[in-house]
PDB file of C-alpha atoms in Angstrom:
ATOM      1  CA  MET A 565      15.596 -22.409  21.605  1.00  0.00           C
ATOM      2  CA  ASN A 566      12.755 -21.951  24.083  1.00  0.00           C
ATOM      3  CA  TYR A 567      10.007 -24.403  23.077  1.00  0.00           C
ATOM      4  CA  ILE A 568       7.148 -22.644  24.903  1.00  0.00           C
ATOM      5  CA  GLN A 569       8.138 -19.123  23.847  1.00  0.00           C
ATOM      6  CA  HIS A 570       8.465 -20.310  20.246  1.00  0.00           C
ATOM      7  CA  LEU A 571       4.957 -21.794  20.272  1.00  0.00           C
ATOM      8  CA  ASN A 572       3.473 -18.719  21.971  1.00  0.00           C
ATOM      9  CA  THR A 573       5.018 -16.446  19.350  1.00  0.00           C
ATOM     10  CA  VAL A 574       4.086 -18.599  16.371  1.00  0.00           C
ATOM     11  CA  PHE A 575       0.487 -18.999  17.603  1.00  0.00           C
ATOM     12  CA  GLU A 576       0.258 -15.226  17.937  1.00  0.00           C
ATOM     13  CA  LYS A 577       1.558 -14.963  14.371  1.00  0.00           C
ATOM     14  CA  PHE A 578      -1.044 -17.534  13.232  1.00  0.00           C
ATOM     15  CA  TYR A 579      -3.791 -15.600  14.992  1.00  0.00           C
ATOM     16  CA  ARG A 580      -2.932 -12.395  13.137  1.00  0.00           C
ATOM     17  CA  ASP A 581      -2.359 -13.993   9.711  1.00  0.00           C
ATOM     18  CA  GLU A 582      -5.632 -14.169   7.799  1.00  0.00           C
ATOM     19  CA  ARG A 583      -4.030 -16.057   4.892  1.00  0.00           C
ATOM     20  CA  LEU A 584      -3.656 -19.237   6.958  1.00  0.00           C
ATOM     21  CA  HIS A 585      -6.052 -22.164   6.860  1.00  0.00           C
ATOM     22  CA  THR A 586      -6.176 -25.194   9.116  1.00  0.00           C
ATOM     23  CA  SER A 587      -3.991 -27.171   6.694  1.00  0.00           C
ATOM     24  CA  HIS A 588      -1.209 -24.591   6.997  1.00  0.00           C
ATOM     25  CA  ILE A 589      -1.278 -24.731  10.787  1.00  0.00           C
ATOM     26  CA  SER A 590      -1.484 -28.513  10.872  1.00  0.00           C
ATOM     27  CA  LEU A 591       1.465 -28.777   8.481  1.00  0.00           C
ATOM     28  CA  TYR A 592       3.508 -26.282  10.482  1.00  0.00           C
ATOM     29  CA  MET A 593       2.855 -28.198  13.703  1.00  0.00           C
ATOM     30  CA  ALA A 594       3.874 -31.494  12.066  1.00  0.00           C
ATOM     31  CA  LEU A 595       7.107 -29.875  10.868  1.00  0.00           C
ATOM     32  CA  PHE A 596       7.678 -28.365  14.310  1.00  0.00           C
ATOM     33  CA  HIS A 597       7.339 -31.879  15.773  1.00  0.00           C
ATOM     34  CA  TYR A 598      10.023 -33.189  13.389  1.00  0.00           C
ATOM     35  CA  TRP A 599      12.235 -30.196  14.206  1.00  0.00           C
ATOM     36  CA  ASN A 600      11.878 -30.996  17.910  1.00  0.00           C
ATOM     37  CA  LEU A 601      12.766 -34.665  17.287  1.00  0.00           C
ATOM     38  CA  ARG A 602      15.916 -33.462  15.540  1.00  0.00           C
ATOM     39  CA  HIS A 603      16.831 -31.294  18.552  1.00  0.00           C
ATOM     40  CA  PHE A 604      16.101 -28.026  16.703  1.00  0.00           C
ATOM     41  CA  ALA A 605      18.799 -28.544  14.086  1.00  0.00           C
ATOM     42  CA  PRO A 606      19.301 -25.593  11.697  1.00  0.00           C
ATOM     43  CA  SER A 607      17.771 -27.703   8.910  1.00  0.00           C
ATOM     44  CA  PHE A 608      16.461 -31.227   8.491  1.00  0.00           C
ATOM     45  CA  HIS A 609      15.103 -33.512   5.783  1.00  0.00           C
ATOM     46  CA  ILE A 610      11.498 -34.633   5.573  1.00  0.00           C
ATOM     47  CA  ARG A 611       9.577 -37.254   3.655  1.00  0.00           C
ATOM     48  CA  ARG A 612       6.351 -35.990   2.166  1.00  0.00           C
ATOM     49  CA  GLY A 613       4.313 -39.110   2.986  1.00  0.00           C
ATOM     50  CA  GLU A 614       5.218 -39.018   6.677  1.00  0.00           C
ATOM     51  CA  VAL A 615       4.483 -35.308   6.985  1.00  0.00           C
ATOM     52  CA  ILE A 616       1.161 -35.642   5.146  1.00  0.00           C
ATOM     53  CA  LYS A 617       0.103 -38.429   7.488  1.00  0.00           C
ATOM     54  CA  LEU A 618       1.114 -36.571  10.677  1.00  0.00           C
ATOM     55  CA  SER A 619      -0.516 -33.322   9.548  1.00  0.00           C
ATOM     56  CA  ALA A 620      -3.698 -35.133   8.376  1.00  0.00           C
ATOM     57  CA  ILE A 621      -3.589 -33.368   5.024  1.00  0.00           C
ATOM     58  CA  GLY A 622      -5.741 -35.158   2.468  1.00  0.00           C
ATOM     59  CA  SER A 623      -3.801 -34.652  -0.762  1.00  0.00           C
ATOM     60  CA  LYS A 624      -0.350 -34.071  -2.204  1.00  0.00           C
ATOM     61  CA  SER A 625      -1.529 -30.898  -3.933  1.00  0.00           C
ATOM     62  CA  THR A 626      -2.740 -29.404  -0.626  1.00  0.00           C
ATOM     63  CA  TYR A 627       0.576 -30.350   1.004  1.00  0.00           C
ATOM     64  CA  HIS A 628       2.606 -28.711  -1.768  1.00  0.00           C
ATOM     65  CA  ARG A 629       0.449 -25.574  -1.780  1.00  0.00           C
ATOM     66  CA  CYS A 630       0.685 -25.221   2.011  1.00  0.00           C
ATOM     67  CA  ILE A 631       4.422 -25.818   2.312  1.00  0.00           C
ATOM     68  CA  ARG A 632       5.110 -23.338  -0.515  1.00  0.00           C
ATOM     69  CA  ASP A 633       2.820 -20.805   1.176  1.00  0.00           C
ATOM     70  CA  LEU A 634       4.564 -21.243   4.534  1.00  0.00           C
ATOM     71  CA  HIS A 635       7.911 -20.750   2.794  1.00  0.00           C
ATOM     72  CA  ARG A 636       6.717 -17.641   0.930  1.00  0.00           C
ATOM     73  CA  TRP A 637       5.145 -16.172   4.092  1.00  0.00           C
ATOM     74  CA  ASN A 638       8.392 -16.638   6.115  1.00  0.00           C
ATOM     75  CA  TYR A 639       7.275 -19.327   8.536  1.00  0.00           C
ATOM     76  CA  LEU A 640       9.984 -21.668   7.261  1.00  0.00           C
ATOM     77  CA  ARG A 641      12.510 -22.259   4.516  1.00  0.00           C
ATOM     78  CA  TYR A 642      11.681 -25.105   2.123  1.00  0.00           C
ATOM     79  CA  VAL A 643      14.096 -26.606  -0.401  1.00  0.00           C
ATOM     80  CA  PRO A 644      12.337 -29.312  -2.436  1.00  0.00           C
ATOM     81  CA  SER A 645      14.255 -32.394  -3.506  1.00  0.00           C
ATOM     82  CA  LYS A 646      13.823 -34.683  -6.478  1.00  0.00           C
ATOM     83  CA  ASN A 647      15.650 -37.408  -4.540  1.00  0.00           C
ATOM     84  CA  SER A 648      13.042 -39.523  -2.724  1.00  0.00           C
ATOM     85  CA  HIS A 649      15.726 -41.170  -0.580  1.00  0.00           C
ATOM     86  CA  LEU A 650      17.018 -37.865   0.763  1.00  0.00           C
ATOM     87  CA  GLY A 651      13.765 -35.934   1.095  1.00  0.00           C
ATOM     88  CA  SER A 652      13.191 -32.208   1.000  1.00  0.00           C
ATOM     89  CA  GLN A 653      15.077 -29.875   3.301  1.00  0.00           C
ATOM     90  CA  VAL A 654      13.269 -27.653   5.798  1.00  0.00           C
ATOM     91  CA  SER A 655      14.473 -24.958   8.179  1.00  0.00           C
ATOM     92  CA  LEU A 656      12.079 -23.417  10.693  1.00  0.00           C
ATOM     93  CA  TRP A 657      12.660 -19.909  11.996  1.00  0.00           C
ATOM     94  CA  ASP A 658      13.401 -19.671  15.703  1.00  0.00           C
ATOM     95  CA  PHE A 659      10.533 -17.571  17.067  1.00  0.00           C
ATOM     96  CA  SER A 660      11.536 -18.202  20.700  1.00  0.00           C
ATOM     97  CA  SER A 661      12.978 -14.703  21.161  1.00  0.00           C
ATOM     98  CA  GLY A 662       9.480 -13.257  20.866  1.00  0.00           C
ATOM     99  CA  SER A 663      10.469 -11.473  17.671  1.00  0.00           C
ATOM    100  CA  VAL A 664       9.395 -12.482  14.198  1.00  0.00           C
ATOM    101  CA  PRO A 665      12.381 -13.194  11.956  1.00  0.00           C
ATOM    102  CA  GLN A 666      12.203 -12.364   8.267  1.00  0.00           C
ATOM    103  CA  LEU A 667      14.315 -13.490   5.358  1.00  0.00           C
ATOM    104  CA  GLY A 668      17.678 -11.735   5.339  1.00  0.00           C
ATOM    105  CA  GLN A 669      18.126 -12.099   9.098  1.00  0.00           C
ATOM    106  CA  CYS A 670      16.003  -9.032   9.901  1.00  0.00           C
ATOM    107  CA  THR A 671      14.430  -9.594  13.325  1.00  0.00           C
ATOM    108  CA  PRO A 672      11.978  -6.835  14.217  1.00  0.00           C
ATOM    109  CA  ARG A 673      10.599  -6.852  17.746  1.00  0.00           C
ATOM    110  CA  ALA A 674       7.020  -7.943  18.378  1.00  0.00           C
ATOM    111  CA  SER A 675       4.736  -4.990  19.010  1.00  0.00           C
ATOM    112  CA  HIS A 676       3.645  -6.374  22.387  1.00  0.00           C
ATOM    113  CA  PRO A 677       4.602  -9.175  24.743  1.00  0.00           C
ATOM    114  CA  ILE A 678       3.348 -12.627  23.816  1.00  0.00           C
ATOM    115  CA  GLY A 679       1.477 -14.812  26.280  1.00  0.00           C
ATOM    116  CA  LEU A 680      -0.797 -13.698  29.108  1.00  0.00           C
ATOM    117  CA  GLY A 681      -2.502 -10.451  28.278  1.00  0.00           C
ATOM    118  CA  SER A 682      -1.998 -10.785  24.537  1.00  0.00           C
ATOM    119  CA  SER A 683      -4.908 -10.444  22.147  1.00  0.00           C
ATOM    120  CA  ILE A 684      -4.889 -14.161  21.403  1.00  0.00           C
ATOM    121  CA  MET A 685      -5.988 -14.703  24.994  1.00  0.00           C
ATOM    122  CA  GLY A 686      -8.928 -12.329  24.437  1.00  0.00           C
ATOM    123  CA  GLN A 687      -7.301  -9.292  26.024  1.00  0.00           C
ATOM    124  CA  GLU A 688      -5.448  -6.287  24.604  1.00  0.00           C
TER     125      GLU A 688
END
């Protein structure tokens, strides 16, 4: 897992995804932080209150809407839990290859290199 390449690719994906709002990005970055703390484990458990605080999301309903959206839009895999001691399970896709993985293990190549010279940097 290449930390920098992952962030470059996911920020490019954010840039091109008009469905996203600041709460989605903030939540994703909070989850990425927890994933990093867990040494990029295939999946990890989260506690809603901690994630809400780190992502600066103002309500439980916004949190639930955003995490379900991120799951549906293939930024992560979210398995909610009714057990407050265990917490919900999250898996983040590894975007470090520069490709954008989809559900079902399909990994199409990005249409252009990410990083310097990409459209997110103001150049085509």
